[in-house]
DNA sequence: TAGGCCATCTGGTCCT
DNA sequence: AGGACCAGATGGCCTA
């Protein structure tokens, strides 16, 4: 069958999978928005309405007693053991059906009667389906917290894109946190002696307390902060001081 | 129509 | 023994 080459993902916006894999920082956010935006712009369709596997194939039904979306089309399966013509019909009630089978057959030894085997198979299938639905729910939860354009008019992220984007987002957050720690450490260094009490809560925040710019000490505060992070820091009281 | 993505079935393996 | 997890196979839907 056609498999998704690990190296590429042709998203609607033409986003290569390699990009998702190596993305970080601002590029991540740019892409995460661009991806969804491009999806909408390029296709001009409403995913939820026009497509949407859930809507299209009644995904999610199993919970409501209906279970399978009815026979998922006859499947030319290799002439396996049982299963001859019975497709799906998975509205099995594992306990009841198997119980009935067991009661009727009473095959308590290692060998199961075909009917009992079938019942067991259906039960296993239902469990597997449930498991996959749980997995998909978890993925939906992950999509919900990933900063990309969540909109009904935008195609939702694929599973692989969700995972890769999430990974990059975590890396980006870790990077931002590290940067924040260094900034706090630097600021504490400047006023820690003057206000030890106020600085105390921040110290646990900063384990690697080294200001990275040696020239920074000679600069006035706003400049130092700007040199460090690109913009005056809101955390720095000097940056917030009125002239 | 090809390719991408997905849901489902299925058999195998490991764990409780 | 039963359940969870996994990977392969298969077929459907959708888009470019």
mmCIF file of C-alpha atoms (C1' of nucleotides) in Angstrom:
data_model
loop_
_atom_site.group_PDB
_atom_site.id
_atom_site.type_symbol
_atom_site.label_atom_id
_atom_site.label_comp_id
_atom_site.label_asym_id
_atom_site.label_seq_id
_atom_site.Cartn_x
_atom_site.Cartn_y
_atom_site.Cartn_z
ATOM 1 C CA UNK A 1 0.000 0.000 0.000
ATOM 2 C CA UNK A 2 1.020 3.559 -0.132
ATOM 3 C CA UNK A 3 3.034 4.427 2.852
ATOM 4 C CA UNK A 4 3.931 7.858 3.991
ATOM 5 C CA UNK A 5 7.592 8.277 3.395
ATOM 6 C CA UNK A 6 9.129 9.230 6.688
ATOM 7 C CA UNK A 7 10.882 12.119 5.125
ATOM 8 C CA UNK A 8 7.954 14.039 3.907
ATOM 9 C CA UNK A 9 4.503 15.118 4.683
ATOM 10 C CA UNK A 10 2.742 16.962 2.009
ATOM 11 C CA UNK A 11 0.480 19.032 4.101
ATOM 12 C CA UNK A 12 -2.013 21.285 2.474
ATOM 13 C CA UNK A 13 0.446 24.056 2.888
ATOM 14 C CA UNK A 14 3.221 22.052 1.400
ATOM 15 C CA UNK A 15 4.901 21.523 4.723
ATOM 16 C CA UNK A 16 7.539 18.893 4.548
ATOM 17 C CA UNK A 17 7.653 16.386 7.327
ATOM 18 C CA UNK A 18 11.320 17.105 7.671
ATOM 19 C CA UNK A 19 10.447 20.647 8.616
ATOM 20 C CA UNK A 20 8.128 19.491 11.313
ATOM 21 C CA UNK A 21 10.803 17.246 12.646
ATOM 22 C CA UNK A 22 13.441 19.875 12.939
ATOM 23 C CA UNK A 23 11.393 22.916 13.692
ATOM 24 C CA UNK A 24 11.824 24.959 16.793
ATOM 25 C CA UNK A 25 11.284 28.351 18.291
ATOM 26 C CA UNK A 26 9.552 31.054 16.346
ATOM 27 C CA UNK A 27 9.715 28.979 13.250
ATOM 28 C CA UNK A 28 7.471 26.545 14.995
ATOM 29 C CA UNK A 29 4.804 29.086 15.702
ATOM 30 C CA UNK A 30 5.090 30.519 12.248
ATOM 31 C CA UNK A 31 4.609 27.147 10.751
ATOM 32 C CA UNK A 32 1.899 26.019 13.077
ATOM 33 C CA UNK A 33 -0.167 28.959 12.053
ATOM 34 C CA UNK A 34 0.929 28.898 8.488
ATOM 35 C CA UNK A 35 0.152 25.253 8.182
ATOM 36 C CA UNK A 36 -3.424 25.645 9.145
ATOM 37 C CA UNK A 37 -3.864 28.888 7.324
ATOM 38 C CA UNK A 38 -2.384 27.462 4.201
ATOM 39 C CA UNK A 39 -4.632 24.507 4.575
ATOM 40 C CA UNK A 40 -7.662 26.692 4.472
ATOM 41 C CA UNK A 41 -6.326 28.975 1.787
ATOM 42 C CA UNK A 42 -5.012 26.303 -0.479
ATOM 43 C CA UNK A 43 -7.998 24.084 -0.376
ATOM 44 C CA UNK A 44 -10.736 26.522 0.416
ATOM 45 C CA UNK A 45 -12.787 23.819 2.001
ATOM 46 C CA UNK A 46 -14.247 23.275 5.394
ATOM 47 C CA UNK A 47 -12.693 20.210 6.792
ATOM 48 C CA UNK A 48 -15.364 19.555 9.258
ATOM 49 C CA UNK A 49 -18.105 19.802 6.743
ATOM 50 C CA UNK A 50 -16.530 18.649 3.552
ATOM 51 C CA UNK A 51 -14.460 15.931 4.969
ATOM 52 C CA UNK A 52 -13.931 14.868 8.511
ATOM 53 C CA UNK A 53 -13.524 11.174 8.992
ATOM 54 C CA UNK A 54 -15.689 11.336 12.066
ATOM 55 C CA UNK A 55 -18.565 12.845 10.206
ATOM 56 C CA UNK A 56 -18.016 10.876 7.085
ATOM 57 C CA UNK A 57 -17.907 7.484 8.573
ATOM 58 C CA UNK A 58 -19.738 7.839 11.796
ATOM 59 C CA UNK A 59 -16.629 7.490 13.792
ATOM 60 C CA UNK A 60 -17.331 7.530 17.456
ATOM 61 C CA UNK A 61 -20.498 5.612 17.209
ATOM 62 C CA UNK A 62 -19.309 2.566 19.090
ATOM 63 C CA UNK A 63 -19.950 4.171 22.399
ATOM 64 C CA UNK A 64 -23.602 4.666 21.747
ATOM 65 C CA UNK A 65 -24.505 1.070 21.596
ATOM 66 C CA UNK A 66 -24.494 1.163 17.841
ATOM 67 C CA UNK A 67 -20.898 0.178 17.734
ATOM 68 C CA UNK A 68 -19.688 -0.335 14.250
ATOM 69 C CA UNK A 69 -20.867 1.854 11.430
ATOM 70 C CA UNK A 70 -22.508 -1.198 10.043
ATOM 71 C CA UNK A 71 -20.775 -3.566 7.744
ATOM 72 C CA UNK A 72 -17.654 -1.729 6.611
ATOM 73 C CA UNK A 73 -18.009 -3.077 3.145
ATOM 74 C CA UNK A 74 -17.231 -6.623 2.256
ATOM 75 C CA UNK A 75 -13.579 -7.139 2.580
ATOM 76 C CA UNK A 76 -11.667 -9.410 0.293
ATOM 77 C CA UNK A 77 -9.768 -10.904 3.118
ATOM 78 C CA UNK A 78 -7.543 -13.850 2.552
ATOM 79 C CA UNK A 79 -9.526 -16.970 3.234
ATOM 80 C CA UNK A 80 -8.599 -16.985 6.830
ATOM 81 C CA UNK A 81 -9.750 -19.552 9.272
ATOM 82 C CA UNK A 82 -13.229 -18.501 10.167
ATOM 83 C CA UNK A 83 -14.845 -15.240 9.191
ATOM 84 C CA UNK A 84 -16.013 -16.620 5.897
ATOM 85 C CA UNK A 85 -18.821 -14.262 5.018
ATOM 86 C CA UNK A 86 -19.659 -12.572 8.257
ATOM 87 C CA UNK A 87 -18.312 -9.145 8.100
ATOM 88 C CA UNK A 88 -18.275 -6.947 11.101
ATOM 89 C CA UNK A 89 -21.575 -7.294 12.866
ATOM 90 C CA UNK A 90 -19.495 -6.250 15.789
ATOM 91 C CA UNK A 91 -22.255 -5.071 17.993
ATOM 92 C CA UNK A 92 -21.151 -7.967 20.043
ATOM 93 C CA UNK A 93 -21.864 -7.913 23.685
ATOM 94 C CA UNK A 94 -18.766 -9.657 24.775
ATOM 95 C CA UNK A 95 -20.041 -11.032 28.004
ATOM 96 C CA UNK A 96 -23.450 -12.045 26.835
ATOM 97 C CA UNK A 97 -22.524 -13.526 23.527
ATOM 98 C CA UNK A 98 -19.559 -15.362 24.797
ATOM 99 C CA UNK A 99 -21.557 -16.493 27.740
ATOM 100 C CA UNK A 100 -24.245 -17.822 25.480
ATOM 101 C CA UNK A 101 -21.696 -19.556 23.372
ATOM 102 C CA UNK A 102 -20.068 -21.046 26.364
ATOM 103 C CA UNK A 103 -23.366 -22.108 27.750
ATOM 104 C CA UNK A 104 -24.423 -23.686 24.518
ATOM 105 C CA UNK A 105 -21.149 -25.291 23.732
ATOM 106 C CA UNK A 106 -19.673 -25.765 27.117
ATOM 107 C CA UNK A 107 -16.310 -26.070 25.426
ATOM 108 C CA UNK A 108 -14.259 -25.341 28.442
ATOM 109 C CA UNK A 109 -11.138 -27.062 27.276
ATOM 110 C CA UNK A 110 -8.513 -25.545 25.018
ATOM 111 C CA UNK A 111 -10.464 -25.951 21.788
ATOM 112 C CA UNK A 112 -13.246 -23.482 21.072
ATOM 113 C CA UNK A 113 -16.193 -24.066 18.886
ATOM 114 C CA UNK A 114 -16.299 -21.852 15.832
ATOM 115 C CA UNK A 115 -19.166 -19.872 17.245
ATOM 116 C CA UNK A 116 -17.333 -19.302 20.460
ATOM 117 C CA UNK A 117 -14.206 -18.434 18.568
ATOM 118 C CA UNK A 118 -16.123 -15.912 16.569
ATOM 119 C CA UNK A 119 -17.607 -14.425 19.671
ATOM 120 C CA UNK A 120 -14.203 -14.123 21.231
ATOM 121 C CA UNK A 121 -12.871 -12.520 18.074
ATOM 122 C CA UNK A 122 -15.636 -9.950 18.077
ATOM 123 C CA UNK A 123 -14.927 -9.168 21.676
ATOM 124 C CA UNK A 124 -11.268 -8.651 20.925
ATOM 125 C CA UNK A 125 -12.108 -6.481 17.947
ATOM 126 C CA UNK A 126 -14.385 -4.315 20.071
ATOM 127 C CA UNK A 127 -11.691 -3.889 22.680
ATOM 128 C CA UNK A 128 -9.168 -2.949 20.060
ATOM 129 C CA UNK A 129 -11.573 -0.462 18.579
ATOM 130 C CA UNK A 130 -12.130 1.068 21.968
ATOM 131 C CA UNK A 131 -8.434 1.281 22.533
ATOM 132 C CA UNK A 132 -7.886 3.055 19.260
ATOM 133 C CA UNK A 133 -10.690 5.453 20.031
ATOM 134 C CA UNK A 134 -9.043 6.277 23.338
ATOM 135 C CA UNK A 135 -5.818 6.850 21.518
ATOM 136 C CA UNK A 136 -7.553 9.173 19.103
ATOM 137 C CA UNK A 137 -9.189 11.037 21.953
ATOM 138 C CA UNK A 138 -5.778 11.562 23.457
ATOM 139 C CA UNK A 139 -4.512 12.839 20.144
ATOM 140 C CA UNK A 140 -7.428 15.234 19.960
ATOM 141 C CA UNK A 141 -6.518 16.455 23.397
ATOM 142 C CA UNK A 142 -2.999 17.007 22.221
ATOM 143 C CA UNK A 143 -4.190 18.903 19.174
ATOM 144 C CA UNK A 144 -6.258 21.107 21.434
ATOM 145 C CA UNK A 145 -3.227 22.369 23.311
ATOM 146 C CA UNK A 146 -0.895 22.739 20.392
ATOM 147 C CA UNK A 147 -0.847 26.332 19.196
ATOM 148 C CA UNK A 148 -1.950 26.087 15.643
ATOM 149 C CA UNK A 149 -5.015 27.488 14.023
ATOM 150 C CA UNK A 150 -7.915 25.579 15.499
ATOM 151 C CA UNK A 151 -10.826 26.302 13.330
ATOM 152 C CA UNK A 152 -13.626 24.282 11.875
ATOM 153 C CA UNK A 153 -12.641 25.577 8.485
ATOM 154 C CA UNK A 154 -9.154 24.238 8.828
ATOM 155 C CA UNK A 155 -8.150 20.700 8.285
ATOM 156 C CA UNK A 156 -7.067 19.131 11.497
ATOM 157 C CA UNK A 157 -3.536 17.974 11.942
ATOM 158 C CA UNK A 158 -2.758 14.453 10.971
ATOM 159 C CA UNK A 159 -1.580 12.104 13.674
ATOM 160 C CA UNK A 160 2.029 12.226 12.672
ATOM 161 C CA UNK A 161 1.984 15.996 12.256
ATOM 162 C CA UNK A 162 0.381 16.340 15.674
ATOM 163 C CA UNK A 163 3.100 14.317 17.324
ATOM 164 C CA UNK A 164 5.928 16.085 15.558
ATOM 165 C CA UNK A 165 4.472 19.501 16.176
ATOM 166 C CA UNK A 166 3.955 18.656 19.831
ATOM 167 C CA UNK A 167 7.522 17.535 20.148
ATOM 168 C CA UNK A 168 8.819 20.735 18.627
ATOM 169 C CA UNK A 169 6.510 22.790 20.774
ATOM 170 C CA UNK A 170 7.844 21.141 23.890
ATOM 171 C CA UNK A 171 11.395 21.798 22.766
ATOM 172 C CA UNK A 172 10.521 25.385 22.077
ATOM 173 C CA UNK A 173 8.977 25.795 25.514
ATOM 174 C CA UNK A 174 12.009 24.258 27.149
ATOM 175 C CA UNK A 175 14.193 26.674 25.261
ATOM 176 C CA UNK A 176 12.078 29.626 26.316
ATOM 177 C CA UNK A 177 12.142 28.459 29.907
ATOM 178 C CA UNK A 178 15.880 28.181 29.819
ATOM 179 C CA UNK A 179 16.156 31.656 28.424
ATOM 180 C CA UNK A 180 13.862 32.927 31.132
ATOM 181 C CA UNK A 181 15.973 31.291 33.802
ATOM 182 C CA UNK A 182 19.078 32.922 32.512
ATOM 183 C CA UNK A 183 17.409 36.279 32.409
ATOM 184 C CA UNK A 184 16.129 35.899 35.950
ATOM 185 C CA UNK A 185 19.557 34.818 37.086
ATOM 186 C CA UNK A 186 21.078 37.838 35.523
ATOM 187 C CA UNK A 187 18.551 40.158 37.074
ATOM 188 C CA UNK A 188 19.032 38.579 40.460
ATOM 189 C CA UNK A 189 22.718 39.078 40.083
ATOM 190 C CA UNK A 190 22.182 42.775 39.681
ATOM 191 C CA UNK A 191 19.878 43.341 42.614
ATOM 192 C CA UNK A 192 20.198 40.216 44.673
ATOM 193 C CA UNK A 193 22.349 41.836 47.335
ATOM 194 C CA UNK A 194 20.065 44.779 47.692
ATOM 195 C CA UNK A 195 16.900 42.764 47.974
ATOM 196 C CA UNK A 196 17.752 39.265 49.104
ATOM 197 C CA UNK A 197 14.249 38.506 50.297
ATOM 198 C CA UNK A 198 12.662 39.450 47.060
ATOM 199 C CA UNK A 199 15.285 37.623 45.123
ATOM 200 C CA UNK A 200 15.041 34.442 47.139
ATOM 201 C CA UNK A 201 11.967 33.053 45.437
ATOM 202 C CA UNK A 202 13.678 33.460 42.124
ATOM 203 C CA UNK A 203 16.867 31.674 42.947
ATOM 204 C CA UNK A 204 15.439 28.221 42.688
ATOM 205 C CA UNK A 205 14.416 29.218 39.230
ATOM 206 C CA UNK A 206 17.927 29.766 38.113
ATOM 207 C CA UNK A 207 20.389 27.001 38.371
ATOM 208 C CA UNK A 208 22.828 28.085 35.704
ATOM 209 C CA UNK A 209 23.169 31.669 36.758
ATOM 210 C CA UNK A 210 25.595 33.071 34.288
ATOM 211 C CA UNK A 211 24.918 36.113 32.255
ATOM 212 C CA UNK A 212 25.996 35.234 28.777
ATOM 213 C CA UNK A 213 27.117 38.642 27.653
ATOM 214 C CA UNK A 214 30.334 39.827 29.148
ATOM 215 C CA UNK A 215 29.833 43.307 27.796
ATOM 216 C CA UNK A 216 26.481 43.550 29.431
ATOM 217 C CA UNK A 217 27.788 44.846 32.690
ATOM 218 C CA UNK A 218 28.861 48.038 31.046
ATOM 219 C CA UNK A 219 25.524 48.749 29.474
ATOM 220 C CA UNK A 220 22.657 50.597 31.030
ATOM 221 C CA UNK A 221 19.908 48.278 32.053
ATOM 222 C CA UNK A 222 17.410 48.633 29.244
ATOM 223 C CA UNK A 223 20.200 48.106 26.819
ATOM 224 C CA UNK A 224 21.444 45.095 28.648
ATOM 225 C CA UNK A 225 18.040 43.555 28.713
ATOM 226 C CA UNK A 226 17.533 44.368 25.107
ATOM 227 C CA UNK A 227 20.869 42.871 24.272
ATOM 228 C CA UNK A 228 19.978 39.733 26.129
ATOM 229 C CA UNK A 229 16.524 39.009 24.894
ATOM 230 C CA UNK A 230 16.029 41.383 22.035
ATOM 231 C CA UNK A 231 13.586 43.571 23.916
ATOM 232 C CA UNK A 232 13.522 45.322 27.245
ATOM 233 C CA UNK A 233 12.409 42.870 29.855
ATOM 234 C CA UNK A 234 9.129 43.207 31.661
ATOM 235 C CA UNK A 235 10.759 41.395 34.533
ATOM 236 C CA UNK A 236 13.371 44.068 34.987
ATOM 237 C CA UNK A 237 12.286 46.875 37.228
ATOM 238 C CA UNK A 238 14.785 49.198 35.611
ATOM 239 C CA UNK A 239 13.261 48.608 32.234
ATOM 240 C CA UNK A 240 9.910 49.532 33.687
ATOM 241 C CA UNK A 241 11.135 52.569 35.487
ATOM 242 C CA UNK A 242 9.913 55.849 34.212
ATOM 243 C CA UNK A 243 12.762 58.106 33.146
ATOM 244 C "C1'" DT B 1 -5.868 8.518 -10.758
ATOM 245 C "C1'" DA B 2 -2.183 8.399 -7.368
ATOM 246 C "C1'" DG B 3 -1.003 9.372 -2.909
ATOM 247 C "C1'" DG B 4 -2.035 10.446 1.918
ATOM 248 C "C1'" DC B 5 -4.558 9.483 5.900
ATOM 249 C "C1'" DC B 6 -7.481 6.814 8.479
ATOM 250 C "C1'" DA B 7 -10.454 2.982 10.703
ATOM 251 C "C1'" DT B 8 -10.838 -1.607 11.335
ATOM 252 C "C1'" DC B 9 -9.623 -6.447 11.538
ATOM 253 C "C1'" DT B 10 -6.387 -9.814 12.795
ATOM 254 C "C1'" DG B 11 -2.729 -12.620 14.770
ATOM 255 C "C1'" DG B 12 1.155 -12.470 17.749
ATOM 256 C "C1'" DT B 13 3.413 -11.338 22.093
ATOM 257 C "C1'" DC B 14 3.731 -9.977 26.780
ATOM 258 C "C1'" DC B 15 1.817 -9.129 31.260
ATOM 259 C "C1'" DT B 16 -1.349 -9.748 35.228
ATOM 260 C "C1'" DA C 1 -7.299 -17.103 30.684
ATOM 261 C "C1'" DG C 2 -8.031 -12.589 29.614
ATOM 262 C "C1'" DG C 3 -6.534 -8.051 28.554
ATOM 263 C "C1'" DA C 4 -3.265 -4.634 26.647
ATOM 264 C "C1'" DC C 5 -0.226 -3.504 23.146
ATOM 265 C "C1'" DC C 6 1.676 -3.808 18.635
ATOM 266 C "C1'" DA C 7 2.327 -4.209 13.692
ATOM 267 C "C1'" DG C 8 0.719 -5.767 9.198
ATOM 268 C "C1'" DA C 9 -3.010 -5.966 5.904
ATOM 269 C "C1'" DT C 10 -6.956 -4.111 3.733
ATOM 270 C "C1'" DG C 11 -10.135 -0.973 1.930
ATOM 271 C "C1'" DG C 12 -12.574 3.619 2.079
ATOM 272 C "C1'" DC C 13 -12.486 8.640 1.722
ATOM 273 C "C1'" DC C 14 -10.468 12.815 0.207
ATOM 274 C "C1'" DT C 15 -7.384 15.997 -2.231
ATOM 275 C "C1'" DA C 16 -4.125 17.479 -5.749
#
